[in-house]
Amino acid sequence: MTDWFQLAYEKEQDMIETRRYLHQYPELSFQEKHTHDYIVERLQKLNFQIDAHVGQNGILARILGEEPGPTIALRADFDALPIDDLKDVPYRSKVPGIMHACGHDGHTSILLTVAELLHEHQSELKGTVVLIFQYGEELTPGGAQEMIADNALMGVDKIYGNHLWTGYPTGTIHTRPGPMMAQPDEFHITLFGKGGHGAKPHETIDPIVILAEFILSAQKIVSRTIDPVKQAVLSFGKIEAGNADSVIPDTATCQGTVRTFDSEVQTHIYHKMDKLLQGLALANDITYSFDYIKGYLPVYNHEASAETVKKAANALNFRYHDSDLMMVGEDFSFYLKARPGAFFFTGCGNPQKETDWPHHSPHFDIDESAMKYAVSTFMKILELEGNF
């Protein structure tokens, strides 16, 4: 039986160099030209059938085995975020205001290493393995839906994806059957009042006070109108109003996010927010705009595939744990709606290496030694699925 962990270990230094190169040259969602070309160039050295333009900027690499077998897809994303890299490391981002603050550079390096192992062991391969390199995961509507619409999953039986996670210790593997990651919706609200002098509030309709009332009342939607055993989050992230201390403005705006696993809970929160706004408008003689943008679907793992991830981790003698429910979102959910499969976390958090910063932090980094765990888990999954 092939020792996939040993083979991944032997490629660790090259994998780290690839990750650090990508980390220095990040590109924003839907703008990933250099990264795209780099991935294609690497794949062209291997025995893959390559479609370099799936959706807008996605890459599909297909390798065929010597004997019949299943067609299994593995996916990585390669976009970055509009964040300044504040780490003091030699491989920090060279692009001002942009960095890989979520581990997508690591995901890409992992899947390129899987590609090398598949190339080297093609004579043992059964069926087909499809590697999906996806653009635009960080920015809705995301790249997954566009790639699926462009036949990225044609002929695919099952699909698996991995996310490096600083919240879990290095060397651990986490997944769970059923719901794992939430649907991340966003909202934008503007209240239209009547501005005037701060010394004469009675001549105005103050949108700031009304917005404050809405924000406080909205906190009761989750805590007092939803079954406590059903998970939901309603958070405000941005508030804007006015530009002078003595002027009551005409408008006040806010933006925020709603996170749910259940479409009924999602709809309930939306209607409660709208009713609150209707009541405030009626009571205060204001008007408002309310834009509610639905995000990615919740990530729902198929039970048999989640069990395969668990078996793979245990067979490799890794530390496996059931994943927590996560309120973060992932457009891998669209692949799982179209095909059976599972998403899993590979722990890369290590306080001694200062890699326990949260995702999307300007200090974010990964314990690069974690990548070999993801590579070998992918390869063991393929073995358990019957590709080896």
PDB file of N, CA, C and O in Angstrom, residues 4 92 145 162 354:
ATOM      1  N   TRP A   4       1.281   7.512   1.264  1.00  0.00           N
ATOM      2  CA  TRP A   4       1.030   8.849   0.699  1.00  0.00           C
ATOM      3  C   TRP A   4       1.633   9.948   1.569  1.00  0.00           C
ATOM      4  O   TRP A   4       2.092  10.970   1.052  1.00  0.00           O
ATOM      5  N   ARG A  92       6.314  37.989   2.533  1.00  0.00           N
ATOM      6  CA  ARG A  92       5.108  38.807   2.637  1.00  0.00           C
ATOM      7  C   ARG A  92       4.709  39.328   1.251  1.00  0.00           C
ATOM      8  O   ARG A  92       5.520  39.401   0.323  1.00  0.00           O
ATOM      9  N   GLN A 145     -20.192  28.660  -9.279  1.00  0.00           N
ATOM     10  CA  GLN A 145     -21.395  28.541 -10.103  1.00  0.00           C
ATOM     11  C   GLN A 145     -21.073  28.681 -11.591  1.00  0.00           C
ATOM     12  O   GLN A 145     -21.631  27.965 -12.427  1.00  0.00           O
ATOM     13  N   ASN A 162     -10.808  20.995   0.359  1.00  0.00           N
ATOM     14  CA  ASN A 162     -10.082  21.169   1.617  1.00  0.00           C
ATOM     15  C   ASN A 162      -9.885  22.648   1.907  1.00  0.00           C
ATOM     16  O   ASN A 162      -9.732  23.462   0.991  1.00  0.00           O
ATOM     17  N   GLU A 354       3.289  31.461  15.249  1.00  0.00           N
ATOM     18  CA  GLU A 354       2.407  32.622  15.070  1.00  0.00           C
ATOM     19  C   GLU A 354       1.457  32.417  13.883  1.00  0.00           C
ATOM     20  O   GLU A 354       1.211  33.325  13.099  1.00  0.00           O
TER      21      GLU A 354
END
